[in-house]
Amino acid sequence: MNTAADVQQALAAVADPDDAVFLQRFFKTGPGEYGEGDVFLGVRVPQTRTVAKRFAGLPLTEVRRLLDSPVHEHRLAGLVILNAAFARASSARHRDESERTRLADFYVRAVRDGRVNNWDLVDSSAEYVLGAYLVDRPRDLLDQLASSAVLWERRVAVLSTFAFLKEGDASTTLALSARLLDDPEDLMHKAVGWMLRETGKRVDRGLLLGFLDSYAARMPRTMLSYATEHLDAQTRAAYRAVPRAVRQHR
């Protein structure tokens, strides 16, 4: 049986010390930064995904050991393996609701235990596990996460809604976006703006424009910029021209 140690050894074999230095800077691991204290081996994301694919079927007890590691790439590999397990349990031919629930609960525990604790870890997992699980279920849990004092829990709430957008449902995205207009974190401004942009691209441009008509004056600059990226130049300029003094009621 494969173990977490096997995955860690496979990652160590492809690690690059120079990349480790770069990734430490890129993911803001210095004192007071959002990734403070995170540790990197120096394995790029495509390599991490390649290694993770070799360990499909890793038991959840071993996935948990990966998520408990202080090393970023160990946690990312664990999440990629979890994504694959959830996809298998969700396949049309082998759908297993009890297993889907077990995996989703496991993911939520990992989030609340602080294991999914950088933006790439959130973005590579939230929609594929929690979002996919909640597509046809009540979504109260996302309201709870969106109210958390922990940045990464709030980002999980927003990024989980990407799964709903891909099914043509923007209701939760819009509701959470309105609630998070005054979030203090730039990483949340980016996340909300990204999901609003996807609302306009994947679901209904009119829904995005309606949201902007109601809230552009309150949206932080980064959020508004992300949300309007794909609009035509004239429309984009009109929304971005809203006076900043009016926009920031924070």
Coordinates of N, CA, C and O in Angstrom, one line a residue, residues 19-30 33-40 43-45 72-73 76 117-121 152 187:
D19 N 14.0 26.8 -7.2 CA 12.6 27.0 -7.3 C 12.0 27.2 -5.9 O 11.0 28.0 -5.7
A20 N 12.6 26.5 -4.9 CA 12.1 26.7 -3.5 C 12.2 28.1 -3.1 O 11.3 28.7 -2.5
V21 N 13.4 28.7 -3.4 CA 13.6 30.1 -3.0 C 12.6 31.0 -3.8 O 12.0 31.9 -3.1
F22 N 12.4 30.8 -5.0 CA 11.4 31.6 -5.8 C 10.0 31.4 -5.2 O 9.3 32.4 -5.0
L23 N 9.6 30.2 -5.0 CA 8.2 30.0 -4.5 C 8.0 30.5 -3.1 O 6.9 31.0 -2.8
Q24 N 9.0 30.5 -2.3 CA 8.9 31.2 -0.9 C 8.6 32.6 -1.1 O 7.7 33.2 -0.3
R25 N 9.2 33.3 -2.1 CA 8.9 34.7 -2.3 C 7.5 34.9 -2.9 O 6.7 35.8 -2.5
F26 N 7.2 34.1 -4.0 CA 6.0 34.2 -4.7 C 4.8 34.1 -3.9 O 3.8 34.8 -4.1
F27 N 4.8 33.1 -2.9 CA 3.7 32.9 -2.1 C 3.7 33.6 -0.8 O 3.0 33.2 0.2
K28 N 4.5 34.7 -0.7 CA 4.5 35.6 0.4 C 4.6 34.9 1.8 O 3.7 35.0 2.6
T29 N 5.8 34.3 2.0 CA 6.0 33.5 3.2 C 6.7 34.3 4.3 O 7.0 33.7 5.3
G30 N 7.0 35.5 4.1 CA 7.8 36.3 5.0 C 6.9 36.7 6.2 O 5.7 36.6 6.2
E33 N 3.3 38.4 6.2 CA 2.6 38.1 4.9 C 1.6 37.0 5.0 O 1.6 36.2 5.9
Y34 N 0.7 36.9 3.9 CA -0.4 36.0 4.1 C 0.1 34.5 4.1 O -0.6 33.7 4.7
G35 N 1.3 34.2 3.6 CA 1.7 32.8 3.7 C 2.9 32.6 4.7 O 3.7 31.7 4.5
E36 N 2.9 33.4 5.7 CA 4.0 33.4 6.7 C 4.2 32.0 7.2 O 3.3 31.3 7.6
G37 N 5.5 31.6 7.1 CA 5.9 30.3 7.7 C 5.8 29.1 6.8 O 6.2 28.0 7.1
D38 N 5.1 29.3 5.6 CA 4.9 28.2 4.7 C 6.3 27.7 4.2 O 7.2 28.5 4.0
V39 N 6.5 26.4 3.9 CA 7.7 25.8 3.5 C 7.6 25.2 2.2 O 6.6 24.5 1.9
F40 N 8.5 25.4 1.3 CA 8.5 24.9 -0.1 C 9.7 24.0 -0.4 O 10.8 24.4 0.0
V43 N 9.0 22.4 -6.0 CA 8.3 21.6 -7.0 C 7.2 22.4 -7.6 O 6.3 22.9 -6.9
R44 N 7.3 22.6 -8.9 CA 6.2 23.4 -9.6 C 4.9 22.6 -9.7 O 4.9 21.4 -9.6
V45 N 3.8 23.3 -9.9 CA 2.5 22.7 -9.8 C 2.4 21.6 -10.8 O 1.8 20.5 -10.5
H72 N 4.4 22.9 1.7 CA 3.3 23.3 0.8 C 3.0 22.2 -0.3 O 1.8 21.9 -0.5
E73 N 4.0 21.7 -1.0 CA 3.8 20.8 -2.0 C 3.2 19.5 -1.5 O 2.5 18.8 -2.3
L76 N -0.5 20.3 -1.3 CA -1.1 20.4 -2.6 C -1.3 19.0 -3.2 O -2.3 18.7 -3.8
N117 N -4.4 26.4 3.2 CA -4.1 27.7 3.8 C -3.2 28.6 2.9 O -2.3 29.3 3.3
N118 N -3.4 28.5 1.6 CA -2.8 29.5 0.7 C -3.8 29.5 -0.6 O -4.6 28.6 -0.8
W119 N -3.6 30.6 -1.3 CA -4.6 30.8 -2.4 C -4.6 29.7 -3.4 O -5.7 29.3 -3.9
D120 N -3.5 29.1 -3.8 CA -3.4 28.1 -4.8 C -4.0 26.8 -4.2 O -4.6 26.0 -5.0
L121 N -3.9 26.5 -2.9 CA -4.5 25.3 -2.4 C -6.0 25.4 -2.4 O -6.7 24.5 -2.7
W152 N -8.7 32.2 4.4 CA -8.8 31.0 3.5 C -10.2 30.3 3.6 O -10.6 29.8 2.6
L187 N -6.8 39.5 -1.5 CA -7.0 38.2 -2.0 C -8.5 37.8 -2.1 O -8.9 37.0 -3.0

